[in-house]
C-alpha cells in the first residue's frame, strides 16, 4: 500500500512542467500499454523513457493514433523535454483544439488534416507525418443496405449519396472528388450509421483496414475491392504559444524523414496503417 501511495505521489509531483499533456479522443484505448484517457483500469500517464522506438515490436500493427502518440513521445524524449505524457480526453477534435487554445492541454495528441481546421494565427502546423496519398479509406454502408453492399467493386458512386460530418472538410472534399451524386453533412459522427440504415444516405468513408466499423454511430460494413486515397496530408497542430515544442517536433520529423529508408513512413507501415495489402483495390480517387 505504501509503495502504491509513493508511486501516486511521484506521478502527481510530475504533472507540472515535467509533463506534456496531450488530448486524445475519449474512446481511445491501447490494450498493450494499458493506456487510455479517463477509463477505469487504464493509465493516462506514460513515462517518456518507456516510449518504445518507432520500429519496436510493441508497435507492430498498432492503431494509427498510437503511432501518432509515439512519434510525439520519441520527439520529446530525444530532446529531453519532459518526463511524462499525460492523456486528456475530449469528445471531438474541435473540442481538443479549444482545450489547447485555452491552455488546458499542450497539444492535440493525434495528427490532423490541416484542411479540416481554420488557418488561424494561434495555430502551428508541423511537417506532415502522413503525406498526400498515404491516407486511404474504405467505402462503408450498413448491414441492412444490401442494395449497396452487393455492388462490390463495381460500385458507381456517381449514382449514390455520400454521408459525412460537417466539420470533416477533407472527407467532404474526397466525396466530391470521387463524384458522389450527393453529399449529406451531419453535425456529429454518431448520426452516420442511422442516417444510412434509414435510407437517407448510401455510404460513408472510414478505416480501410477494418471490415466492420462500430465507432461512428453503429455498425458499418466495408465494401471490398474499392478504396479512396485522400489528397491531403496529416500533421500535428499546436497553439502558437508552444513554439519550443513545435520546433522539437519539426526537428524530429525532419531528422527521421532523412533516414534511409524514411523512418516516419516506415513507422506507419510498421503500424499497418500504410500497407500494400490494398494496392490492387480500385482507387475511386484516381
mmCIF file of C-alpha atoms in Angstrom:
data_model
loop_
_atom_site.group_PDB
_atom_site.id
_atom_site.type_symbol
_atom_site.label_atom_id
_atom_site.label_comp_id
_atom_site.label_asym_id
_atom_site.label_seq_id
_atom_site.Cartn_x
_atom_site.Cartn_y
_atom_site.Cartn_z
ATOM 1 C CA UNK A 1 0.000 0.000 0.000
ATOM 2 C CA UNK A 2 2.821 2.374 0.935
ATOM 3 C CA UNK A 3 4.572 1.632 -2.378
ATOM 4 C CA UNK A 4 1.366 2.384 -4.283
ATOM 5 C CA UNK A 5 0.894 5.709 -2.452
ATOM 6 C CA UNK A 6 4.510 6.620 -3.090
ATOM 7 C CA UNK A 7 4.016 5.964 -6.807
ATOM 8 C CA UNK A 8 0.910 8.150 -6.851
ATOM 9 C CA UNK A 9 2.773 10.971 -5.134
ATOM 10 C CA UNK A 10 5.643 10.605 -7.577
ATOM 11 C CA UNK A 11 3.326 10.805 -10.553
ATOM 12 C CA UNK A 12 1.404 13.743 -9.074
ATOM 13 C CA UNK A 13 4.631 15.639 -8.471
ATOM 14 C CA UNK A 14 5.480 15.336 -12.172
ATOM 15 C CA UNK A 15 2.159 16.609 -13.504
ATOM 16 C CA UNK A 16 3.594 20.092 -13.931
ATOM 17 C CA UNK A 17 6.389 21.492 -16.075
ATOM 18 C CA UNK A 18 7.822 17.967 -16.486
ATOM 19 C CA UNK A 19 4.595 16.695 -18.053
ATOM 20 C CA UNK A 20 3.309 17.119 -21.585
ATOM 21 C CA UNK A 21 -0.481 16.996 -21.657
ATOM 22 C CA UNK A 22 -1.910 15.783 -24.955
ATOM 23 C CA UNK A 23 -5.549 15.484 -25.888
ATOM 24 C CA UNK A 24 -6.966 12.249 -27.291
ATOM 25 C CA UNK A 25 -10.477 11.139 -28.127
ATOM 26 C CA UNK A 26 -12.316 9.781 -25.106
ATOM 27 C CA UNK A 27 -12.758 6.371 -26.774
ATOM 28 C CA UNK A 28 -9.025 5.873 -27.411
ATOM 29 C CA UNK A 29 -7.545 2.827 -25.686
ATOM 30 C CA UNK A 30 -4.379 0.782 -26.164
ATOM 31 C CA UNK A 31 -4.539 -2.683 -24.629
ATOM 32 C CA UNK A 32 -0.825 -3.434 -24.924
ATOM 33 C CA UNK A 33 0.250 -0.393 -22.908
ATOM 34 C CA UNK A 34 -2.990 -0.316 -20.873
ATOM 35 C CA UNK A 35 -3.184 3.309 -21.919
ATOM 36 C CA UNK A 36 -6.362 5.390 -22.139
ATOM 37 C CA UNK A 37 -7.732 8.757 -21.116
ATOM 38 C CA UNK A 38 -10.262 8.646 -18.318
ATOM 39 C CA UNK A 39 -11.012 4.907 -18.364
ATOM 40 C CA UNK A 40 -11.045 2.759 -15.216
ATOM 41 C CA UNK A 41 -8.288 0.153 -15.125
ATOM 42 C CA UNK A 42 -6.064 2.034 -17.579
ATOM 43 C CA UNK A 43 -3.333 4.606 -17.069
ATOM 44 C CA UNK A 44 -3.492 8.061 -18.606
ATOM 45 C CA UNK A 45 0.206 8.641 -17.882
ATOM 46 C CA UNK A 46 3.113 7.334 -19.965
ATOM 47 C CA UNK A 47 6.729 7.808 -18.780
ATOM 48 C CA UNK A 48 8.673 9.195 -21.729
ATOM 49 C CA UNK A 49 11.680 6.976 -21.007
ATOM 50 C CA UNK A 50 9.416 3.944 -21.564
ATOM 51 C CA UNK A 51 8.274 5.018 -25.034
ATOM 52 C CA UNK A 52 9.398 2.321 -27.482
ATOM 53 C CA UNK A 53 11.297 3.178 -30.631
ATOM 54 C CA UNK A 54 9.094 3.620 -33.700
ATOM 55 C CA UNK A 55 10.222 0.268 -35.137
ATOM 56 C CA UNK A 56 9.686 -1.628 -31.868
ATOM 57 C CA UNK A 57 7.795 -4.917 -31.995
ATOM 58 C CA UNK A 58 5.496 -3.415 -29.354
ATOM 59 C CA UNK A 59 4.130 -1.073 -32.027
ATOM 60 C CA UNK A 60 3.722 -3.593 -34.821
ATOM 61 C CA UNK A 61 0.118 -3.472 -36.068
ATOM 62 C CA UNK A 62 -0.844 -0.713 -33.626
ATOM 63 C CA UNK A 63 -3.529 1.908 -34.205
ATOM 64 C CA UNK A 64 -2.579 4.996 -36.195
ATOM 65 C CA UNK A 65 -3.297 7.203 -33.172
ATOM 66 C CA UNK A 66 -0.951 5.078 -31.068
ATOM 67 C CA UNK A 67 1.804 5.672 -33.609
ATOM 68 C CA UNK A 68 0.980 9.406 -33.610
ATOM 69 C CA UNK A 69 1.414 9.432 -29.825
ATOM 70 C CA UNK A 70 4.683 7.525 -30.086
ATOM 71 C CA UNK A 71 6.073 9.972 -32.650
ATOM 72 C CA UNK A 72 5.339 12.764 -30.162
ATOM 73 C CA UNK A 73 6.809 10.728 -27.304
ATOM 74 C CA UNK A 74 10.018 9.902 -29.144
ATOM 75 C CA UNK A 75 10.415 13.519 -30.249
ATOM 76 C CA UNK A 76 10.241 14.887 -26.701
ATOM 77 C CA UNK A 77 12.405 12.010 -25.435
ATOM 78 C CA UNK A 78 15.160 12.816 -27.929
ATOM 79 C CA UNK A 79 15.076 16.459 -26.807
ATOM 80 C CA UNK A 80 14.821 15.593 -23.076
ATOM 81 C CA UNK A 81 11.868 17.968 -22.985
ATOM 82 C CA UNK A 82 9.584 16.276 -20.401
ATOM 83 C CA UNK A 83 9.433 13.166 -18.252
ATOM 84 C CA UNK A 84 5.791 12.175 -18.727
ATOM 85 C CA UNK A 85 2.997 12.236 -21.277
ATOM 86 C CA UNK A 86 -0.468 12.690 -19.804
ATOM 87 C CA UNK A 87 -3.548 11.843 -21.906
ATOM 88 C CA UNK A 88 -6.543 14.160 -21.524
ATOM 89 C CA UNK A 89 -9.874 13.044 -23.047
ATOM 90 C CA UNK A 90 -12.002 15.141 -25.378
ATOM 91 C CA UNK A 91 -15.265 14.325 -27.203
ATOM 92 C CA UNK A 92 -14.099 15.559 -30.623
ATOM 93 C CA UNK A 93 -11.142 17.256 -32.276
ATOM 94 C CA UNK A 94 -12.806 20.683 -32.290
ATOM 95 C CA UNK A 95 -13.052 20.469 -28.515
ATOM 96 C CA UNK A 96 -9.443 19.260 -28.374
ATOM 97 C CA UNK A 97 -8.202 22.324 -30.251
ATOM 98 C CA UNK A 98 -10.303 24.514 -27.975
ATOM 99 C CA UNK A 99 -8.651 22.921 -24.931
ATOM 100 C CA UNK A 100 -5.232 23.580 -26.483
ATOM 101 C CA UNK A 101 -6.026 27.211 -27.237
ATOM 102 C CA UNK A 102 -7.381 27.691 -23.710
ATOM 103 C CA UNK A 103 -4.151 26.313 -22.191
ATOM 104 C CA UNK A 104 -5.889 23.202 -20.794
ATOM 105 C CA UNK A 105 -3.629 20.879 -22.796
ATOM 106 C CA UNK A 106 -0.331 21.408 -24.600
ATOM 107 C CA UNK A 107 -1.402 19.923 -27.928
ATOM 108 C CA UNK A 108 -3.777 17.531 -29.633
ATOM 109 C CA UNK A 109 -2.190 14.082 -29.427
ATOM 110 C CA UNK A 110 -3.022 12.894 -32.925
ATOM 111 C CA UNK A 111 -2.195 14.041 -36.419
ATOM 112 C CA UNK A 112 -4.916 16.066 -38.132
ATOM 113 C CA UNK A 113 -5.846 17.106 -41.642
ATOM 114 C CA UNK A 114 -4.815 20.736 -41.931
ATOM 115 C CA UNK A 115 -7.752 21.438 -44.232
ATOM 116 C CA UNK A 116 -10.248 20.385 -41.556
ATOM 117 C CA UNK A 117 -9.312 23.351 -39.397
ATOM 118 C CA UNK A 118 -9.343 27.090 -39.915
ATOM 119 C CA UNK A 119 -5.959 28.617 -40.584
ATOM 120 C CA UNK A 120 -5.757 30.846 -37.546
ATOM 121 C CA UNK A 121 -2.787 32.829 -36.268
ATOM 122 C CA UNK A 122 -2.845 30.894 -32.999
ATOM 123 C CA UNK A 123 -2.147 27.515 -34.620
ATOM 124 C CA UNK A 124 1.196 25.994 -35.593
ATOM 125 C CA UNK A 125 1.244 23.120 -38.093
ATOM 126 C CA UNK A 126 4.169 20.702 -38.263
ATOM 127 C CA UNK A 127 5.663 18.906 -41.219
ATOM 128 C CA UNK A 128 3.302 16.097 -42.286
ATOM 129 C CA UNK A 129 3.680 12.698 -40.661
ATOM 130 C CA UNK A 130 1.212 11.193 -43.158
ATOM 131 C CA UNK A 131 1.624 12.614 -46.633
ATOM 132 C CA UNK A 132 -0.725 13.119 -49.565
ATOM 133 C CA UNK A 133 -1.996 9.778 -50.878
ATOM 134 C CA UNK A 134 -0.848 7.792 -47.828
ATOM 135 C CA UNK A 135 -4.170 8.160 -46.032
ATOM 136 C CA UNK A 136 -6.604 5.721 -47.649
ATOM 137 C CA UNK A 137 -10.131 4.875 -46.566
ATOM 138 C CA UNK A 138 -12.772 2.311 -47.438
ATOM 139 C CA UNK A 139 -16.373 2.620 -48.649
ATOM 140 C CA UNK A 140 -18.897 1.588 -45.992
ATOM 141 C CA UNK A 141 -22.638 1.047 -45.719
ATOM 142 C CA UNK A 142 -24.898 -0.573 -43.125
ATOM 143 C CA UNK A 143 -25.812 -4.260 -42.902
ATOM 144 C CA UNK A 144 -29.427 -3.704 -43.979
ATOM 145 C CA UNK A 145 -28.342 -1.864 -47.145
ATOM 146 C CA UNK A 146 -27.709 -4.980 -49.209
ATOM 147 C CA UNK A 147 -28.514 -2.913 -52.299
ATOM 148 C CA UNK A 148 -25.247 -1.049 -51.707
ATOM 149 C CA UNK A 149 -23.095 -3.829 -50.219
ATOM 150 C CA UNK A 150 -23.826 -6.193 -53.112
ATOM 151 C CA UNK A 151 -22.434 -3.690 -55.636
ATOM 152 C CA UNK A 152 -18.909 -4.725 -54.626
ATOM 153 C CA UNK A 153 -16.013 -3.246 -56.563
ATOM 154 C CA UNK A 154 -18.310 -2.359 -59.473
ATOM 155 C CA UNK A 155 -19.910 0.344 -57.311
ATOM 156 C CA UNK A 156 -20.738 3.586 -59.134
ATOM 157 C CA UNK A 157 -20.733 6.343 -56.513
ATOM 158 C CA UNK A 158 -21.984 8.894 -59.042
ATOM 159 C CA UNK A 159 -25.418 7.340 -58.509
ATOM 160 C CA UNK A 160 -25.151 7.267 -54.704
ATOM 161 C CA UNK A 161 -25.430 9.671 -51.776
ATOM 162 C CA UNK A 162 -22.378 10.026 -49.540
ATOM 163 C CA UNK A 163 -22.581 10.872 -45.842
ATOM 164 C CA UNK A 164 -20.021 12.553 -43.588
ATOM 165 C CA UNK A 165 -19.659 15.069 -40.762
ATOM 166 C CA UNK A 166 -19.972 18.780 -41.440
ATOM 167 C CA UNK A 167 -16.614 19.587 -39.818
ATOM 168 C CA UNK A 168 -14.720 16.881 -41.754
ATOM 169 C CA UNK A 169 -13.680 19.063 -44.675
ATOM 170 C CA UNK A 170 -11.202 16.527 -46.047
ATOM 171 C CA UNK A 171 -13.879 13.805 -46.184
ATOM 172 C CA UNK A 172 -16.247 16.224 -47.910
ATOM 173 C CA UNK A 173 -13.572 17.047 -50.490
ATOM 174 C CA UNK A 174 -12.951 13.332 -51.090
ATOM 175 C CA UNK A 175 -16.668 12.602 -51.571
ATOM 176 C CA UNK A 176 -16.911 15.449 -54.071
ATOM 177 C CA UNK A 177 -13.676 14.336 -55.764
ATOM 178 C CA UNK A 178 -14.973 10.802 -56.401
ATOM 179 C CA UNK A 179 -18.185 12.256 -57.838
ATOM 180 C CA UNK A 180 -20.808 11.272 -55.274
ATOM 181 C CA UNK A 181 -24.304 12.120 -56.502
ATOM 182 C CA UNK A 182 -24.972 13.998 -53.268
ATOM 183 C CA UNK A 183 -23.019 14.738 -50.084
ATOM 184 C CA UNK A 184 -25.043 14.804 -46.866
ATOM 185 C CA UNK A 185 -23.457 16.640 -43.939
ATOM 186 C CA UNK A 186 -24.301 15.703 -40.360
ATOM 187 C CA UNK A 187 -23.428 17.546 -37.124
ATOM 188 C CA UNK A 188 -21.799 14.540 -35.405
ATOM 189 C CA UNK A 189 -20.383 11.182 -36.451
ATOM 190 C CA UNK A 190 -22.758 9.287 -34.159
ATOM 191 C CA UNK A 191 -25.572 10.003 -36.616
ATOM 192 C CA UNK A 192 -23.909 8.462 -39.688
ATOM 193 C CA UNK A 193 -24.943 4.806 -39.354
ATOM 194 C CA UNK A 194 -28.598 5.539 -38.638
ATOM 195 C CA UNK A 195 -28.734 8.061 -41.484
ATOM 196 C CA UNK A 196 -27.580 5.356 -43.910
ATOM 197 C CA UNK A 197 -29.634 2.490 -42.479
ATOM 198 C CA UNK A 198 -32.784 4.612 -42.706
ATOM 199 C CA UNK A 199 -32.184 5.115 -46.435
ATOM 200 C CA UNK A 200 -31.441 8.851 -46.349
ATOM 201 C CA UNK A 201 -27.862 8.261 -47.494
ATOM 202 C CA UNK A 202 -25.993 5.347 -49.084
ATOM 203 C CA UNK A 203 -22.366 5.200 -47.980
ATOM 204 C CA UNK A 204 -19.612 6.831 -45.959
ATOM 205 C CA UNK A 205 -15.810 6.702 -45.712
ATOM 206 C CA UNK A 206 -13.962 5.047 -42.837
ATOM 207 C CA UNK A 207 -10.978 2.914 -41.782
ATOM 208 C CA UNK A 208 -9.732 0.911 -44.763
ATOM 209 C CA UNK A 209 -8.136 -1.915 -42.763
ATOM 210 C CA UNK A 210 -11.286 -2.672 -40.743
ATOM 211 C CA UNK A 211 -14.023 -4.772 -42.435
ATOM 212 C CA UNK A 212 -16.515 -3.671 -39.762
ATOM 213 C CA UNK A 213 -16.501 -0.265 -38.072
ATOM 214 C CA UNK A 214 -18.548 0.489 -34.968
ATOM 215 C CA UNK A 215 -17.109 3.843 -33.880
ATOM 216 C CA UNK A 216 -19.323 6.146 -35.932
ATOM 217 C CA UNK A 217 -22.780 5.628 -34.522
ATOM 218 C CA UNK A 218 -23.373 1.958 -35.277
ATOM 219 C CA UNK A 219 -22.157 -0.990 -37.317
ATOM 220 C CA UNK A 220 -20.867 -0.207 -40.794
ATOM 221 C CA UNK A 221 -19.680 -2.826 -43.303
ATOM 222 C CA UNK A 222 -16.773 -2.256 -45.689
ATOM 223 C CA UNK A 223 -17.303 -2.927 -49.393
ATOM 224 C CA UNK A 224 -14.270 -4.963 -50.527
ATOM 225 C CA UNK A 225 -12.320 -4.092 -53.662
ATOM 226 C CA UNK A 226 -12.658 -0.292 -53.529
ATOM 227 C CA UNK A 227 -10.883 2.465 -51.625
ATOM 228 C CA UNK A 228 -10.349 6.225 -51.683
ATOM 229 C CA UNK A 229 -6.980 7.949 -51.258
ATOM 230 C CA UNK A 230 -7.122 11.424 -49.735
ATOM 231 C CA UNK A 231 -5.482 14.348 -51.497
ATOM 232 C CA UNK A 232 -4.401 15.678 -48.113
ATOM 233 C CA UNK A 233 -1.673 15.236 -45.510
ATOM 234 C CA UNK A 234 -1.826 14.965 -41.717
ATOM 235 C CA UNK A 235 0.279 16.975 -39.279
ATOM 236 C CA UNK A 236 0.367 17.855 -35.605
ATOM 237 C CA UNK A 237 -1.399 21.110 -34.744
ATOM 238 C CA UNK A 238 -0.316 23.175 -31.748
ATOM 239 C CA UNK A 239 -1.297 26.522 -30.215
ATOM 240 C CA UNK A 240 1.169 29.270 -31.140
ATOM 241 C CA UNK A 241 2.423 29.677 -27.556
ATOM 242 C CA UNK A 242 4.180 26.275 -27.731
ATOM 243 C CA UNK A 243 6.944 27.255 -30.118
ATOM 244 C CA UNK A 244 9.597 25.206 -28.300
ATOM 245 C CA UNK A 245 7.526 22.022 -28.536
ATOM 246 C CA UNK A 246 6.705 22.852 -32.161
ATOM 247 C CA UNK A 247 10.403 23.203 -33.014
ATOM 248 C CA UNK A 248 11.183 19.894 -31.278
ATOM 249 C CA UNK A 249 8.542 18.098 -33.351
ATOM 250 C CA UNK A 250 9.691 19.786 -36.558
ATOM 251 C CA UNK A 251 13.319 18.823 -35.981
ATOM 252 C CA UNK A 252 12.461 15.242 -35.081
ATOM 253 C CA UNK A 253 10.166 14.690 -38.085
ATOM 254 C CA UNK A 254 12.765 16.202 -40.443
ATOM 255 C CA UNK A 255 15.546 14.093 -38.939
ATOM 256 C CA UNK A 256 13.533 10.856 -39.216
ATOM 257 C CA UNK A 257 12.497 11.660 -42.795
ATOM 258 C CA UNK A 258 16.162 11.980 -43.791
ATOM 259 C CA UNK A 259 16.937 8.422 -42.752
ATOM 260 C CA UNK A 260 17.079 5.679 -45.356
ATOM 261 C CA UNK A 261 14.501 4.322 -45.512
ATOM 262 C CA UNK A 262 12.284 7.202 -44.350
ATOM 263 C CA UNK A 263 11.715 6.354 -40.649
ATOM 264 C CA UNK A 264 8.383 8.199 -40.370
ATOM 265 C CA UNK A 265 6.884 6.385 -43.340
ATOM 266 C CA UNK A 266 8.337 3.100 -42.097
ATOM 267 C CA UNK A 267 6.723 3.685 -38.703
ATOM 268 C CA UNK A 268 3.237 3.883 -40.219
ATOM 269 C CA UNK A 269 3.995 0.856 -42.401
ATOM 270 C CA UNK A 270 5.112 -0.950 -39.235
ATOM 271 C CA UNK A 271 1.798 0.000 -37.616
ATOM 272 C CA UNK A 272 -0.060 -1.399 -40.617
ATOM 273 C CA UNK A 273 -1.622 1.943 -41.490
ATOM 274 C CA UNK A 274 0.318 2.232 -44.747
ATOM 275 C CA UNK A 275 0.176 -1.175 -46.395
ATOM 276 C CA UNK A 276 0.456 -2.915 -49.765
ATOM 277 C CA UNK A 277 -2.475 -5.207 -48.914
ATOM 278 C CA UNK A 278 -4.954 -2.964 -50.695
ATOM 279 C CA UNK A 279 -2.749 -1.837 -53.592
ATOM 280 C CA UNK A 280 -4.809 -3.887 -56.047
ATOM 281 C CA UNK A 281 -8.124 -2.404 -54.903
ATOM 282 C CA UNK A 282 -9.714 0.164 -57.206
ATOM 283 C CA UNK A 283 -8.990 3.698 -56.040
ATOM 284 C CA UNK A 284 -12.063 5.808 -56.745
ATOM 285 C CA UNK A 285 -9.997 8.979 -56.377
ATOM 286 C CA UNK A 286 -7.911 8.142 -59.471
#
